[in-house]
Coordinates of N, CA and C in Angstrom, one line a residue:
Chain A
G21 N 0.8 -1.2 0.0 CA 0.0 0.0 0.0 C 0.9 1.2 0.0
E22 N 0.2 2.4 0.0 CA 0.9 3.6 0.0 C 1.7 3.8 1.3
N23 N 2.9 4.4 1.2 CA 3.7 4.6 2.4 C 4.5 5.9 2.2
V24 N 4.8 6.6 3.3 CA 5.7 7.7 3.3 C 6.6 7.5 4.5
E25 N 7.9 7.5 4.1 CA 8.9 7.4 5.2 C 9.6 8.8 5.4
Q26 N 9.8 9.1 6.6 CA 10.3 10.4 7.0 C 11.5 10.3 7.9
H27 N 12.6 11.0 7.6 CA 13.8 11.0 8.4 C 14.4 12.4 8.5
P28 N 15.1 12.7 9.6 CA 15.2 11.9 10.8 C 14.0 12.0 11.7
S29 N 13.9 11.2 12.7 CA 12.7 11.3 13.6 C 12.9 12.5 14.6
T30 N 14.2 12.8 14.9 CA 14.5 13.9 15.8 C 15.7 14.6 15.2
L31 N 15.7 16.0 15.3 CA 16.8 16.8 14.8 C 17.0 18.0 15.7
S32 N 18.2 18.1 16.1 CA 18.6 19.3 17.0 C 19.6 20.1 16.3
V33 N 19.3 21.4 16.2 CA 20.3 22.3 15.5 C 20.5 23.5 16.4
Q34 N 21.5 24.3 16.1 CA 21.8 25.5 16.8 C 21.0 26.7 16.0
E35 N 20.6 27.6 16.8 CA 19.9 28.7 16.2 C 20.8 29.3 15.1
G36 N 20.2 29.6 14.0 CA 20.9 30.2 12.8 C 21.4 29.1 11.8
D37 N 21.4 27.9 12.3 CA 21.8 26.8 11.3 C 20.6 26.4 10.5
S38 N 20.9 25.6 9.5 CA 19.9 25.1 8.6 C 19.4 23.7 9.1
A39 N 18.2 23.4 8.7 CA 17.6 22.1 9.1 C 17.0 21.5 7.8
V40 N 17.2 20.2 7.6 CA 16.7 19.5 6.4 C 16.0 18.2 6.9
I41 N 14.8 18.0 6.4 CA 14.0 16.8 6.7 C 13.6 16.2 5.4
K42 N 13.8 14.9 5.3 CA 13.6 14.2 4.1 C 12.5 13.1 4.1
C43 N 11.8 13.0 3.0 CA 10.7 12.0 2.9 C 10.8 11.3 1.6
T44 N 10.4 10.0 1.7 CA 10.3 9.2 0.5 C 8.9 8.6 0.4
Y45 N 8.3 8.6 -0.8 CA 7.0 8.0 -0.9 C 7.0 6.9 -1.9
S46 N 6.0 6.0 -1.8 CA 6.0 4.8 -2.5 C 5.1 4.8 -3.8
D47 N 4.0 5.6 -3.8 CA 3.1 5.7 -4.9 C 3.6 6.6 -6.0
S48 N 4.1 6.1 -7.1 CA 4.7 7.0 -8.1 C 3.7 7.9 -8.8
A49 N 2.4 7.7 -8.5 CA 1.4 8.6 -9.1 C 1.0 9.7 -8.2
S50 N 1.6 9.8 -7.0 CA 1.4 10.9 -6.1 C 1.8 12.2 -6.7
N51 N 1.0 13.2 -6.6 CA 1.4 14.5 -7.3 C 1.3 15.7 -6.4
Y52 N 1.1 15.5 -5.1 CA 0.9 16.7 -4.2 C 1.6 16.3 -2.9
F53 N 2.4 17.3 -2.4 CA 3.3 17.0 -1.3 C 3.3 18.2 -0.3
P54 N 2.4 18.2 0.7 CA 2.4 19.3 1.7 C 3.3 18.9 2.9
W55 N 3.6 20.0 3.6 CA 4.3 19.9 4.8 C 3.5 20.6 5.9
Y56 N 3.5 20.0 7.1 CA 2.7 20.5 8.2 C 3.7 20.7 9.4
K57 N 3.4 21.8 10.2 CA 4.1 22.0 11.4 C 3.1 21.9 12.5
Q58 N 3.5 21.2 13.6 CA 2.7 21.0 14.7 C 3.4 21.4 16.0
E59 N 3.0 22.5 16.6 CA 3.6 22.9 17.9 C 2.9 22.1 19.0
L60 N 3.6 22.0 20.1 CA 3.2 21.2 21.2 C 1.7 21.6 21.6
G61 N 0.9 20.7 21.6 CA -0.5 20.9 22.1 C -1.4 21.6 21.0
K62 N -0.9 21.8 19.8 CA -1.6 22.5 18.8 C -2.0 21.6 17.6
R63 N -2.7 22.2 16.7 CA -3.1 21.4 15.5 C -2.0 21.4 14.5
P64 N -1.9 20.4 13.6 CA -1.0 20.5 12.4 C -1.4 21.7 11.5
Q65 N -0.5 22.5 11.1 CA -0.7 23.6 10.2 C 0.1 23.5 9.0
L66 N -0.5 23.7 7.8 CA 0.2 23.7 6.6 C 1.1 24.8 6.5
I67 N 2.4 24.5 6.1 CA 3.4 25.6 6.0 C 3.8 25.8 4.6
I68 N 3.8 24.8 3.8 CA 4.2 24.9 2.4 C 3.8 23.6 1.7
D69 N 3.6 23.7 0.4 CA 3.3 22.5 -0.4 C 3.8 22.6 -1.8
I70 N 4.0 21.5 -2.4 CA 4.6 21.5 -3.8 C 3.8 20.4 -4.6
R71 N 3.6 20.7 -5.9 CA 3.0 19.8 -6.8 C 4.0 19.2 -7.8
S72 N 3.7 18.2 -8.4 CA 4.7 17.4 -9.1 C 5.2 18.1 -10.4
N73 N 4.6 19.1 -10.8 CA 5.1 19.8 -12.0 C 6.1 20.9 -11.6
V74 N 6.5 20.9 -10.4 CA 7.5 21.9 -9.9 C 8.6 21.1 -9.1
G75 N 9.8 21.6 -9.3 CA 10.9 20.9 -8.6 C 11.3 21.5 -7.3
E76 N 11.0 22.8 -7.2 CA 11.4 23.5 -5.9 C 10.4 24.6 -5.7
K77 N 10.2 24.9 -4.4 CA 9.3 26.0 -4.1 C 9.9 26.6 -2.8
K78 N 9.9 28.0 -2.7 CA 10.5 28.7 -1.6 C 9.5 29.7 -1.0
D79 N 9.5 29.8 0.3 CA 8.7 30.8 1.0 C 9.5 31.3 2.1
Q80 N 10.2 32.4 1.9 CA 11.0 33.1 2.9 C 12.1 32.1 3.4
R81 N 12.1 31.6 4.6 CA 13.2 30.8 5.1 C 12.9 29.3 4.9
I82 N 11.8 29.0 4.3 CA 11.4 27.6 4.1 C 11.4 27.3 2.6
A83 N 11.9 26.1 2.2 CA 11.9 25.7 0.8 C 11.6 24.2 0.8
V84 N 11.0 23.7 -0.2 CA 10.8 22.3 -0.4 C 11.3 21.9 -1.8
T85 N 11.9 20.8 -1.9 CA 12.4 20.3 -3.2 C 11.8 18.9 -3.4
L86 N 11.6 18.6 -4.7 CA 11.0 17.3 -5.1 C 11.8 16.7 -6.2
N87 N 12.0 15.4 -6.0 CA 12.7 14.6 -7.1 C 11.7 13.4 -7.4
K88 N 11.0 13.6 -8.4 CA 9.9 12.6 -8.7 C 10.6 11.3 -9.2
T89 N 11.7 11.4 -9.8 CA 12.3 10.1 -10.3 C 12.7 9.2 -9.1
A90 N 13.3 9.9 -8.1 CA 13.7 9.1 -7.0 C 12.6 9.0 -5.9
K91 N 11.5 9.7 -6.1 CA 10.4 9.7 -5.2 C 10.8 10.2 -3.8
H92 N 11.6 11.3 -3.8 CA 12.0 12.0 -2.6 C 11.5 13.4 -2.6
F93 N 11.2 13.9 -1.4 CA 11.0 15.3 -1.3 C 11.5 15.8 0.1
S94 N 12.0 17.0 0.2 CA 12.7 17.5 1.4 C 12.2 18.9 1.7
L95 N 12.3 19.1 3.0 CA 12.0 20.4 3.6 C 13.3 21.0 4.1
H96 N 13.5 22.3 3.7 CA 14.7 23.0 4.1 C 14.3 24.2 4.9
I97 N 14.9 24.4 6.1 CA 14.6 25.6 6.9 C 16.0 26.3 7.1
T98 N 16.1 27.5 6.6 CA 17.4 28.2 6.8 C 17.2 29.2 8.0
E99 N 18.4 29.6 8.5 CA 18.4 30.6 9.6 C 17.4 30.2 10.7
T100 N 17.5 29.0 11.2 CA 16.5 28.5 12.2 C 16.4 29.4 13.4
Q101 N 15.2 29.5 13.9 CA 14.9 30.3 15.1 C 14.3 29.4 16.2
P102 N 14.3 29.7 17.4 CA 13.7 28.9 18.5 C 12.2 28.6 18.2
E103 N 11.5 29.6 17.6 CA 10.1 29.4 17.3 C 9.9 28.3 16.1
D104 N 10.9 27.9 15.5 CA 10.8 26.8 14.5 C 10.7 25.5 15.2
S105 N 11.0 25.4 16.5 CA 10.9 24.1 17.2 C 9.5 23.6 17.2
A106 N 9.3 22.4 16.7 CA 8.0 21.8 16.5 C 8.2 20.4 15.9
V107 N 7.1 19.7 15.7 CA 7.1 18.5 15.0 C 6.7 18.8 13.5
Y108 N 7.4 18.3 12.6 CA 7.1 18.5 11.1 C 6.7 17.2 10.5
F109 N 5.6 17.3 9.8 CA 5.1 16.1 9.0 C 5.1 16.4 7.5
C110 N 5.6 15.4 6.8 CA 5.4 15.5 5.3 C 4.2 14.6 5.0
A111 N 3.7 14.8 3.8 CA 2.6 14.0 3.3 C 2.6 13.9 1.8
A112 N 1.9 12.9 1.3 CA 1.8 12.7 -0.1 C 0.3 12.4 -0.5
G113 N -0.1 13.1 -1.5 CA -1.5 12.9 -2.0 C -1.5 11.6 -2.8
V114 N -2.6 10.9 -2.5 CA -2.8 9.5 -3.0 C -3.6 9.5 -4.3
R115 N -3.1 8.8 -5.3 CA -3.8 8.7 -6.6 C -5.1 8.0 -6.4
G116 N -6.2 8.6 -7.0 CA -7.5 7.9 -7.0 C -8.2 8.0 -5.7
A117 N -7.6 8.5 -4.7 CA -8.3 8.6 -3.4 C -8.4 10.1 -3.1
T118 N -9.5 10.7 -3.6 CA -9.5 12.2 -3.7 C -9.2 12.9 -2.3
N119 N -8.1 13.6 -2.3 CA -7.7 14.5 -1.2 C -7.2 13.7 0.0
K120 N -7.1 12.4 -0.1 CA -6.5 11.6 1.0 C -5.0 11.9 1.0
L121 N -4.4 12.1 2.2 CA -3.0 12.3 2.3 C -2.4 11.1 3.2
I122 N -1.3 10.7 2.8 CA -0.5 9.7 3.6 C 0.6 10.5 4.3
F123 N 0.6 10.5 5.6 CA 1.5 11.2 6.4 C 2.7 10.4 6.8
G124 N 3.9 11.1 6.8 CA 5.1 10.6 7.4 C 4.9 10.5 8.9
T125 N 5.9 9.9 9.6 CA 5.8 9.7 11.0 C 6.3 10.9 11.9
G126 N 6.7 12.0 11.2 CA 7.0 13.2 11.9 C 8.5 13.3 12.3
T127 N 9.0 14.6 12.3 CA 10.3 14.9 12.8 C 10.2 15.9 13.9
L128 N 10.8 15.6 15.0 CA 10.8 16.6 16.1 C 12.1 17.5 16.0
L129 N 11.8 18.7 15.6 CA 12.9 19.7 15.4 C 13.1 20.5 16.7
A130 N 14.3 20.5 17.2 CA 14.6 21.4 18.4 C 15.7 22.4 18.0
V131 N 15.4 23.6 18.1 CA 16.4 24.7 17.7 C 16.9 25.2 19.1
Q132 N 18.2 25.0 19.3 CA 18.8 25.4 20.5 C 19.3 26.9 20.4
P133 N 18.8 27.7 21.4 CA 19.2 29.2 21.3 C 20.7 29.4 21.7
Chain B
D26 N -12.5 34.3 8.3 CA -13.2 33.1 7.9 C -12.9 32.0 9.0
A27 N -14.0 31.4 9.5 CA -13.8 30.4 10.5 C -13.1 29.2 10.0
G28 N -12.3 28.5 10.8 CA -11.6 27.3 10.4 C -12.5 26.1 10.8
V29 N -11.9 25.0 10.8 CA -12.6 23.7 11.2 C -12.8 23.8 12.8
I30 N -14.0 23.6 13.1 CA -14.4 23.7 14.5 C -14.7 22.4 15.1
Q31 N -14.1 22.0 16.2 CA -14.3 20.8 16.9 C -14.8 21.0 18.3
S32 N -15.6 20.1 18.8 CA -16.0 20.1 20.2 C -16.3 18.7 20.7
P33 N -16.1 18.5 22.0 CA -15.5 19.4 22.9 C -14.0 19.5 22.7
R34 N -13.3 20.4 23.3 CA -11.8 20.4 23.3 C -11.2 19.4 24.1
H35 N -11.8 19.1 25.2 CA -11.3 18.1 26.2 C -12.5 17.3 26.6
E36 N -12.3 15.9 26.8 CA -13.3 15.0 27.3 C -12.6 14.0 28.2
V37 N -13.1 13.9 29.4 CA -12.7 12.9 30.3 C -13.9 12.1 30.7
T38 N -13.8 10.8 30.5 CA -14.9 10.0 30.9 C -14.4 8.6 31.3
E39 N -15.3 7.8 31.9 CA -15.0 6.5 32.4 C -15.2 5.5 31.3
M40 N -14.4 4.4 31.4 CA -14.5 3.4 30.4 C -15.9 2.8 30.4
G41 N -16.4 2.4 29.2 CA -17.7 1.9 29.0 C -18.7 3.0 28.6
Q42 N -18.4 4.2 28.8 CA -19.3 5.3 28.4 C -19.2 5.6 26.9
E43 N -20.3 6.1 26.4 CA -20.3 6.6 25.0 C -19.7 7.9 24.9
V44 N -18.9 8.1 23.8 CA -18.2 9.4 23.6 C -18.6 9.9 22.2
T45 N -19.0 11.1 22.1 CA -19.3 11.7 20.8 C -18.5 12.9 20.5
L46 N -17.7 12.9 19.5 CA -16.9 14.0 19.1 C -17.6 14.7 17.9
R47 N -17.5 16.0 17.8 CA -18.2 16.8 16.8 C -17.2 17.6 15.9
C48 N -17.6 17.8 14.7 CA -16.8 18.6 13.8 C -17.6 19.4 12.8
K49 N -17.3 20.7 12.6 CA -17.9 21.5 11.6 C -16.8 21.9 10.7
P50 N -16.9 21.4 9.4 CA -15.8 21.7 8.4 C -15.9 23.2 8.0
I51 N -14.9 23.6 7.3 CA -14.9 24.9 6.7 C -16.0 25.0 5.6
S52 N -16.7 26.0 5.6 CA -17.8 26.2 4.6 C -17.3 26.0 3.2
G53 N -18.0 25.2 2.4 CA -17.6 25.0 1.0 C -16.7 23.9 0.8
H54 N -16.1 23.3 1.9 CA -15.2 22.2 1.7 C -16.0 20.9 1.5
N55 N -15.6 20.1 0.6 CA -16.3 18.9 0.2 C -15.8 17.6 0.9
S56 N -14.6 17.7 1.4 CA -14.0 16.5 2.0 C -13.7 16.7 3.5
L57 N -14.0 15.6 4.3 CA -13.8 15.7 5.7 C -13.1 14.5 6.2
F58 N -12.1 14.6 7.1 CA -11.3 13.6 7.5 C -11.3 13.5 9.1
W59 N -11.3 12.3 9.6 CA -11.1 12.1 11.1 C -9.7 11.4 11.3
Y60 N -8.9 12.0 12.2 CA -7.6 11.4 12.5 C -7.5 11.2 14.0
R61 N -6.7 10.2 14.4 CA -6.3 10.0 15.8 C -4.8 10.1 15.9
Q62 N -4.4 10.8 16.9 CA -3.0 11.0 17.1 C -2.6 10.6 18.5
T63 N -1.6 9.7 18.6 CA -1.0 9.3 19.8 C 0.6 9.3 19.6
M64 N 1.3 9.2 20.7 CA 2.7 9.2 20.7 C 3.2 7.9 20.0
M65 N 2.5 6.8 20.3 CA 3.0 5.5 19.8 C 2.7 5.3 18.3
R66 N 1.5 5.8 17.9 CA 1.1 5.4 16.5 C 1.1 6.6 15.6
G67 N 1.4 7.8 16.1 CA 1.5 9.0 15.3 C 0.1 9.4 14.8
L68 N 0.0 10.0 13.6 CA -1.3 10.5 13.1 C -1.9 9.4 12.2
E69 N -3.0 8.9 12.6 CA -3.7 7.8 11.9 C -5.0 8.4 11.2
L70 N -5.2 8.1 10.0 CA -6.5 8.4 9.4 C -7.5 7.3 9.7
L71 N -8.6 7.8 10.3 CA -9.7 6.8 10.7 C -10.7 6.6 9.6
I72 N -11.2 7.7 9.0 CA -12.2 7.7 8.0 C -12.3 9.0 7.3
Y73 N -12.7 9.0 6.0 CA -13.0 10.3 5.4 C -14.2 10.2 4.5
F74 N -14.8 11.4 4.3 CA -16.0 11.6 3.6 C -15.7 12.5 2.4
N75 N -16.4 12.2 1.3 CA -16.5 13.2 0.2 C -18.0 13.5 -0.1
N76 N -18.3 14.8 -0.1 CA -19.7 15.1 -0.3 C -20.7 14.4 0.6
N77 N -20.3 14.2 1.9 CA -21.0 13.6 2.9 C -21.1 12.1 2.9
V78 N -20.4 11.5 1.9 CA -20.5 10.0 1.7 C -19.2 9.4 2.3
P79 N -19.2 8.4 3.1 CA -18.0 7.8 3.6 C -17.3 7.1 2.5
I80 N -16.0 7.4 2.3 CA -15.3 6.8 1.2 C -14.4 5.7 1.6
D81 N -13.7 5.9 2.7 CA -12.7 4.9 3.2 C -12.8 4.9 4.7
D82 N -13.2 3.8 5.3 CA -13.2 3.7 6.8 C -12.3 2.6 7.2
S83 N -11.3 2.2 6.4 CA -10.4 1.1 6.7 C -9.5 1.4 8.0
G84 N -9.5 2.7 8.3 CA -8.7 3.1 9.5 C -9.4 3.0 10.8
M85 N -10.7 2.8 10.7 CA -11.5 2.7 12.0 C -11.1 1.4 12.7
P86 N -10.6 1.6 13.9 CA -10.0 0.5 14.6 C -10.9 -0.7 14.9
E87 N -12.1 -0.5 15.2 CA -13.0 -1.7 15.4 C -14.5 -1.2 15.5
D88 N -15.4 -2.1 15.6 CA -16.8 -1.7 15.5 C -17.3 -0.8 16.6
R89 N -16.5 -0.5 17.6 CA -16.9 0.4 18.6 C -16.8 1.8 18.1
F90 N -16.2 2.0 17.0 CA -16.0 3.4 16.4 C -17.0 3.5 15.2
S91 N -17.7 4.6 15.2 CA -18.6 4.9 14.0 C -18.5 6.4 13.7
A92 N -18.8 6.8 12.5 CA -18.7 8.2 12.1 C -19.9 8.4 11.1
K93 N -20.4 9.6 11.2 CA -21.5 10.0 10.4 C -21.3 11.4 9.9
M94 N -21.9 11.7 8.7 CA -21.9 13.1 8.2 C -23.3 13.4 7.6
P95 N -24.2 13.8 8.4 CA -25.6 13.9 8.0 C -25.8 15.1 7.0
N96 N -24.9 16.1 7.0 CA -24.9 17.2 6.1 C -23.6 17.8 5.9
A97 N -23.5 18.7 5.0 CA -22.2 19.3 4.6 C -21.5 20.1 5.7
S98 N -22.2 20.4 6.8 CA -21.6 21.2 7.8 C -21.4 20.6 9.2
F99 N -21.6 19.2 9.2 CA -21.5 18.6 10.5 C -21.1 17.1 10.4
S100 N -20.2 16.7 11.3 CA -19.9 15.3 11.3 C -19.6 14.9 12.8
T101 N -19.9 13.6 13.1 CA -19.6 13.1 14.4 C -18.8 11.8 14.3
L102 N -18.0 11.6 15.3 CA -17.2 10.4 15.5 C -17.7 9.9 16.9
K103 N -18.2 8.6 16.9 CA -18.7 8.1 18.2 C -17.9 6.8 18.6
I104 N -17.7 6.7 19.9 CA -17.0 5.5 20.4 C -18.0 5.0 21.5
Q105 N -18.4 3.7 21.3 CA -19.3 3.1 22.2 C -19.1 1.6 22.2
P106 N -18.7 1.0 23.3 CA -18.2 1.6 24.5 C -16.8 2.1 24.5
S107 N -16.4 3.1 25.2 CA -15.1 3.6 25.2 C -14.2 2.7 26.1
E108 N -12.9 2.7 25.7 CA -11.9 2.0 26.5 C -10.7 2.9 26.7
P109 N -9.9 2.6 27.8 CA -8.7 3.4 28.1 C -7.8 3.6 26.9
R110 N -7.6 2.5 26.1 CA -6.7 2.6 24.9 C -7.2 3.5 23.8
D111 N -8.4 4.0 23.9 CA -8.9 5.0 23.0 C -8.5 6.4 23.3
S112 N -7.8 6.6 24.5 CA -7.3 7.9 24.9 C -6.3 8.4 23.8
A113 N -6.5 9.6 23.3 CA -5.7 10.2 22.2 C -6.3 11.6 21.9
V114 N -5.6 12.2 21.0 CA -6.1 13.5 20.5 C -6.8 13.1 19.1
Y115 N -8.0 13.5 18.9 CA -8.8 13.3 17.7 C -8.9 14.6 16.9
F116 N -8.4 14.6 15.7 CA -8.5 15.7 14.9 C -9.5 15.5 13.7
C117 N -10.2 16.6 13.4 CA -11.0 16.6 12.2 C -10.3 17.6 11.2
A118 N -10.3 17.3 10.0 CA -9.7 18.1 8.9 C -10.7 18.2 7.8
S119 N -10.7 19.3 7.1 CA -11.5 19.4 5.8 C -10.6 19.9 4.7
S120 N -11.1 19.7 3.5 CA -10.4 20.0 2.3 C -11.4 20.5 1.2
P121 N -10.9 21.4 0.4 CA -11.9 21.9 -0.6 C -12.3 21.0 -1.7
G122 N -11.6 19.9 -1.9 CA -11.7 19.1 -3.1 C -13.0 18.5 -3.3
G123 N -13.0 17.4 -4.1 CA -14.2 16.7 -4.4 C -13.9 15.5 -5.4
T124 N -14.8 14.8 -5.8 CA -14.6 13.6 -6.6 C -13.8 14.0 -7.9
G125 N -12.8 13.3 -8.2 CA -12.0 13.5 -9.3 C -10.9 14.5 -9.2
K126 N -10.9 15.2 -8.1 CA -9.8 16.2 -7.8 C -8.8 15.6 -6.9
E127 N -7.6 16.0 -7.1 CA -6.5 15.5 -6.3 C -5.5 16.6 -5.9
G128 N -4.9 16.4 -4.7 CA -3.9 17.4 -4.4 C -4.4 18.7 -3.7
Q129 N -5.3 18.5 -2.7 CA -5.8 19.7 -2.0 C -5.3 19.7 -0.6
P130 N -5.0 20.8 -0.1 CA -4.5 20.9 1.3 C -5.6 20.6 2.3
Q131 N -5.3 20.0 3.4 CA -6.2 19.7 4.5 C -6.0 20.7 5.6
H132 N -7.1 21.2 6.2 CA -7.1 22.2 7.2 C -7.6 21.5 8.5
F133 N -6.8 21.5 9.5 CA -7.1 20.8 10.8 C -7.8 21.7 11.8
G134 N -8.8 21.0 12.5 CA -9.3 21.7 13.7 C -8.3 21.6 14.9
D135 N -8.7 22.2 16.0 CA -7.9 22.2 17.2 C -7.8 20.9 17.9
G136 N -8.7 19.9 17.5 CA -8.6 18.6 18.1 C -9.4 18.5 19.4
T137 N -9.8 17.2 19.7 CA -10.4 16.9 21.0 C -9.4 16.0 21.7
R138 N -9.0 16.4 22.9 CA -8.2 15.6 23.8 C -9.0 14.7 24.6
L139 N -9.0 13.4 24.3 CA -9.9 12.4 25.0 C -9.1 11.6 25.9
S140 N -9.7 11.5 27.1 CA -9.1 10.6 28.2 C -10.1 9.7 28.7
I141 N -9.9 8.4 28.6 CA -10.8 7.4 29.1 C -10.2 6.8 30.3
L142 N -10.8 6.9 31.4 CA -10.3 6.4 32.7 C -10.7 5.0 33.0

């Protein structure tokens, strides 16, 4: 069945450094890849998404890259700040299952001041 | 514009009791999803609806769980009887899509934190 693997499960960086989270999906027909940020005790919130006709998308300090051939996509956060500390989830849209998303297992990012 | 609204925010009850969680999706959204989140199992999709019709309930853990969507603006997730292992945060999410469309973002409610004693 459909599967999304996410690495690493935990990531600790120093404030100002960059953070990279990587995901791999199994369904080659997936064409939509959102990223969610979930702060402690809060709901997951969409922070950026990318579709398969685009290889990279950037929004201020956040960027996402997609390699459809390898079925990889990654989240890049530059100049990290303590408020970036949260759990980040990647997801992939499932072919033929309208709007269903398969979520990765999450990455706990800790930005040390 | 109001987001997805869930109630109650917190629920504490004794095992064996019936629990009903409620969700109001964003107006105009055609897809609604129920998720369960725990530390051990992460974010699990329980069931989702398109245009009020249940499409996939393969994530519903057992017959004690049921979900309905009587109209476009309301859905319920019911657990009867409840058990301590049902303790989790339950999220509802909605999406603008519909049949034949793919690749729409989901917007989550604030969740219901359920504790079964």
